[in-house]
Short mmCIF file of C-alpha atoms in Angstrom, two decimals:
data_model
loop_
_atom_site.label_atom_id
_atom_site.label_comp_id
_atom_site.label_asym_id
_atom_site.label_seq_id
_atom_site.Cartn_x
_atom_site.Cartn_y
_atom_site.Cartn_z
CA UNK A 1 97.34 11.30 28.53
CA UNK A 2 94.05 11.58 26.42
CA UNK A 3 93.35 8.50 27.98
CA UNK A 4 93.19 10.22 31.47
CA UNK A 5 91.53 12.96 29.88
CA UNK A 6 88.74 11.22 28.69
CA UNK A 7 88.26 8.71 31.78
CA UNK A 8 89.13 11.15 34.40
CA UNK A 9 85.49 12.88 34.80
CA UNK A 10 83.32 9.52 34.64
CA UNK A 11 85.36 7.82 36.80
CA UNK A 12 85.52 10.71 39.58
CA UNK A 13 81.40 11.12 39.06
CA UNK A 14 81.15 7.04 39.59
CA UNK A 15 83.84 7.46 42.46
CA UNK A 16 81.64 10.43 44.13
CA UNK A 17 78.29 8.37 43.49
CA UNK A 18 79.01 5.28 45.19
CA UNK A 19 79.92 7.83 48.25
CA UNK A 20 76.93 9.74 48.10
CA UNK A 21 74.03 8.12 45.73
CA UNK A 22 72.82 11.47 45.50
CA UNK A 23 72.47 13.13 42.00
CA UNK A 24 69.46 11.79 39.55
CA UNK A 25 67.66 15.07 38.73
CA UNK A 26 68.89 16.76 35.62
CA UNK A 27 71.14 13.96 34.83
CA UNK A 28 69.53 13.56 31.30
CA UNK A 29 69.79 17.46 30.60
CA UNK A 30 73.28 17.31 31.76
CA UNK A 31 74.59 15.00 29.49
CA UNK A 32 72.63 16.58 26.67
CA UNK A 33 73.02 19.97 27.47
CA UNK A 34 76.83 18.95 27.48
CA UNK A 35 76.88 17.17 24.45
CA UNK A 36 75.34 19.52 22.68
CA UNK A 37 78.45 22.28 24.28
CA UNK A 38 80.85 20.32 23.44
CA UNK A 39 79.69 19.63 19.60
CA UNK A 40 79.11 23.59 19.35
CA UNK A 41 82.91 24.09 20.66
CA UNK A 42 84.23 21.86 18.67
CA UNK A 43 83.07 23.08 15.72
CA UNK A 44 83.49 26.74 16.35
CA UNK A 45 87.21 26.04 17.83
CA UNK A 46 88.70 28.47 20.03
CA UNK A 47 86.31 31.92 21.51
CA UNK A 48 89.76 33.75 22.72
CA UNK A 49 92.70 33.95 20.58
CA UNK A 50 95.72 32.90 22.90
CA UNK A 51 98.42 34.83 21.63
CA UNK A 52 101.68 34.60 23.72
CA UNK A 53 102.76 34.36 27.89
CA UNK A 54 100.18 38.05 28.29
CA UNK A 55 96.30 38.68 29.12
CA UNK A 56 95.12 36.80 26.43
CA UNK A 57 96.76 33.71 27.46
CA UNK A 58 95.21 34.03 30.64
CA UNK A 59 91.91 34.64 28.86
CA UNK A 60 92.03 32.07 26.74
CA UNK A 61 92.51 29.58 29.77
CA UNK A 62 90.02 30.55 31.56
CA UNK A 63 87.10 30.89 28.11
CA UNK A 64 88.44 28.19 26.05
CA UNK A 65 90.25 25.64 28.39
CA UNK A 66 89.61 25.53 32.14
CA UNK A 67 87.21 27.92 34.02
CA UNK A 68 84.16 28.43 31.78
CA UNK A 69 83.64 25.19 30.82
CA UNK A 70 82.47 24.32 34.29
CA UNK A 71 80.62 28.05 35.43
CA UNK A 72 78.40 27.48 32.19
CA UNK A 73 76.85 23.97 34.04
CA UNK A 74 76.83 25.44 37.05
CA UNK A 75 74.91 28.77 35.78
CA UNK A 76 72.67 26.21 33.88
CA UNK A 77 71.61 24.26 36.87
CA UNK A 78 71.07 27.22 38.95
CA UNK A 79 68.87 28.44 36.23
CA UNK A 80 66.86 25.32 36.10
CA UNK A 81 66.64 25.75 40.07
CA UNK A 82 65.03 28.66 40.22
CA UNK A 83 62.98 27.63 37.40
CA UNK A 84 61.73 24.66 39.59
CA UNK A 85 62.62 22.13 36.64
CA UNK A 86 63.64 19.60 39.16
CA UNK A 87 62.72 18.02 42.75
CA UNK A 88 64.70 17.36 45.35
CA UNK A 89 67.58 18.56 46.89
CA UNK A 90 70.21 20.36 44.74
CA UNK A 91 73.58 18.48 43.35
CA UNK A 92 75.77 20.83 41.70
CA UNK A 93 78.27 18.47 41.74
CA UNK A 94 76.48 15.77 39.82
CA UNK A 95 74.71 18.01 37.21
CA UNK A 96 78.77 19.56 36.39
CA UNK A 97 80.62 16.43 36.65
CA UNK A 98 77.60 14.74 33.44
CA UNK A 99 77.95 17.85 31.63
CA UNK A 100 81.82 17.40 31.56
CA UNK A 101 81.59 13.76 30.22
CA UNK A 102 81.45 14.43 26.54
CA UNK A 103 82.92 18.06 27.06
CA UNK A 104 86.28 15.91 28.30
CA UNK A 105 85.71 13.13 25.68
CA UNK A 106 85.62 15.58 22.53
CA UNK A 107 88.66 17.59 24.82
CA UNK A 108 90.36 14.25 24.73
CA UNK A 109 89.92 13.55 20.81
CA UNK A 110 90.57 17.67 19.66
CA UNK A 111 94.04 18.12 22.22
CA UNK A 112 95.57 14.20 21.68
CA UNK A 113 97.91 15.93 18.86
CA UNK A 114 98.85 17.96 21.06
CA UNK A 115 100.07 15.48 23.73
CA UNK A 116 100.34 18.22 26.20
CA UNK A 117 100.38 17.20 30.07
CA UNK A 118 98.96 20.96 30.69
CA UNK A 119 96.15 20.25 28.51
CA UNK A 120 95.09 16.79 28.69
CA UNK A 121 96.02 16.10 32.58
CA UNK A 122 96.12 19.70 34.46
CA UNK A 123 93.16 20.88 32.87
CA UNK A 124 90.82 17.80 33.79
CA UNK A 125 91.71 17.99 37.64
CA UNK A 126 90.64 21.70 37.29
CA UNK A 127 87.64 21.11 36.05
CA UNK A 128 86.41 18.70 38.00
CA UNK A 129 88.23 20.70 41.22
CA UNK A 130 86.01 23.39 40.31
CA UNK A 131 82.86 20.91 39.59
CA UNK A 132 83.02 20.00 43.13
CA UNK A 133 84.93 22.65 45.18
CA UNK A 134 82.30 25.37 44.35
CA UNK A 135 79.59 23.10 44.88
CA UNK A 136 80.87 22.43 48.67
CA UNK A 137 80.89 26.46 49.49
CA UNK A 138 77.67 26.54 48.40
CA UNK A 139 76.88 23.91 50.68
CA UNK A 140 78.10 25.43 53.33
CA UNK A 141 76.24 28.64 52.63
CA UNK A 142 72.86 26.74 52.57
CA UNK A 143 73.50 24.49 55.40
CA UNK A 144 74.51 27.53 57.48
CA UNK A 145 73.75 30.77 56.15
CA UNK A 146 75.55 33.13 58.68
CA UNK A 147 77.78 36.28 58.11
CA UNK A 148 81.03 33.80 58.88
CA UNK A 149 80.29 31.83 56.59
CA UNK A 150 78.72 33.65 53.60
CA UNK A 151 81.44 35.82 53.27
CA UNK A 152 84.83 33.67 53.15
CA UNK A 153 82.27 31.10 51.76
CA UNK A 154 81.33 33.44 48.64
CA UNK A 155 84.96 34.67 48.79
CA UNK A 156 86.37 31.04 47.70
CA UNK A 157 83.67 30.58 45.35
CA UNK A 158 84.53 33.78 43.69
CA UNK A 159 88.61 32.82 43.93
CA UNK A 160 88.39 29.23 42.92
CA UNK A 161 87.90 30.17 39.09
CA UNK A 162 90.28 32.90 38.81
CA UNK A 163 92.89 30.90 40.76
CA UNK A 164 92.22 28.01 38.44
CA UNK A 165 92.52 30.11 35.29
CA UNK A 166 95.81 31.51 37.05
CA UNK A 167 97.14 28.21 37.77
CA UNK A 168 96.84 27.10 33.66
CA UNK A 169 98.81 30.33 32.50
CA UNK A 170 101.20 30.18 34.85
CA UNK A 171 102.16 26.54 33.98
CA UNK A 172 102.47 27.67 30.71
CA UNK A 173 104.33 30.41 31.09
CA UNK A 174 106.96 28.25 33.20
CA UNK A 175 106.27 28.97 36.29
CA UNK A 176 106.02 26.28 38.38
CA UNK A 177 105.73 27.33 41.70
CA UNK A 178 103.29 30.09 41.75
CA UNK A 179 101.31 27.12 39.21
CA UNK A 180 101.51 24.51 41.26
CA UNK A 181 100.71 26.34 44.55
CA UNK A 182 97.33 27.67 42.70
CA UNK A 183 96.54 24.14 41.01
CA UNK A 184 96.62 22.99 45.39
CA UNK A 185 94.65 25.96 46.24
CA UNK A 186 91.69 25.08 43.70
CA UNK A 187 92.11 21.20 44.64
CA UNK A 188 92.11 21.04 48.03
CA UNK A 189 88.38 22.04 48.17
CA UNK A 190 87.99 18.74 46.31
CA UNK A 191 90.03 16.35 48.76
CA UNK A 192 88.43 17.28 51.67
CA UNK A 193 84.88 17.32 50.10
CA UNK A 194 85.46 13.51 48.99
CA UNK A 195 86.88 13.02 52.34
CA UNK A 196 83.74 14.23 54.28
CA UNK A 197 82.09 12.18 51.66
CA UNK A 198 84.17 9.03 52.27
CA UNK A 199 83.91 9.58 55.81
CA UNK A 200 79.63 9.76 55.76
CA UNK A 201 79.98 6.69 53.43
CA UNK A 202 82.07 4.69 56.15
#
């Protein structure tokens, strides 16, 4: 399992690249910027104490384990944006999914005592679910920018993190159902953007 979590996010980003060969700008900040994350959190452990099954469980998945780790890159790059630090068109997906390299590979090393499937396999896929399901709303948005699709478009983009962060506790606290059924909801934005990729790549 730390295996998968330390392979996972290179080998979707290399899987996503040979679809699209977009990405390039901000690559080098992205894996520094991450490495340089990842070295901080590791050091400084845990931001949110987890407690028990409550709020701070919830809290702590979405600071410490699952949801912030991939808003950060994604506030980062839009930063840089605005800034005009790079040409070109955007890739949201591309900057996150570098950034999350050595974020998963120190992940991998700190939670392999742990051996936990939550941690070390669930947690990955949400990441990277998030790294390129928000990325395809906001796609959408700038390749159509209309009232019908701004708003469910924003909607998702605001629900994909929260469901994600959802989806971690309630696997923890045994609940399977209502868990799994999030984990699909924050996914499925993935599938079918790699599937519109695959299919442009055919």
């Amino acid at each position: 399992m730390s295996f998968f979590c330390l392979l996972w996010v290179p080998l979707l980003y290399l899987f996503r690249h040979s679809l699209t060969a977009e990405g390039g700008a901000g690559g080098v900040w992205a894996l520094l910027l991450g490495s340089l994350t990842a070295i901080f959190q590791f050091f400084l452990g845990s931001i949110v104490d987890p407690g028990g099954f409550g709020f701070s469980r919830w809290l702590y998945g979405f600071v410490d384990v699952v949801t912030l780790l991939v808003l950060v890159p994604c506030a980062v790059y839009l930063l840089l944006i605005l800034c005009r630090a790079f040409s070109g068109p955007p890739d949201f997906t591309h900057f996150i999914l570098l950034w999350l390299i050595p974020v998963a590979a120190l992940r991998a090393v700190s939670w392999s005592s742990l051996n936990d499937p939550l941690l070390l396999v669930i947690s990955p896929l949400l990441w990277t679910a998030l790294a390129v399901g928000i990325p395809f709303f906001i796609r959408l948005i700038i390749r159509r920018f209309r009232w019908y699709v701004v708003i469910p478009s924003g909607l998702c983009i605001a629900a994909l993190p929260l469901a994600a962060a959802s989806s971690y506790w309630m696997l923890f606290s045994q609940q399977p159902l209502p868990g799994f059924s999030l984990f699909a909801a924050v996914v499925t934005p993935m599938v079918i953007s790699l599937v519109i990729d695959f299919i442009k790549a055919e």
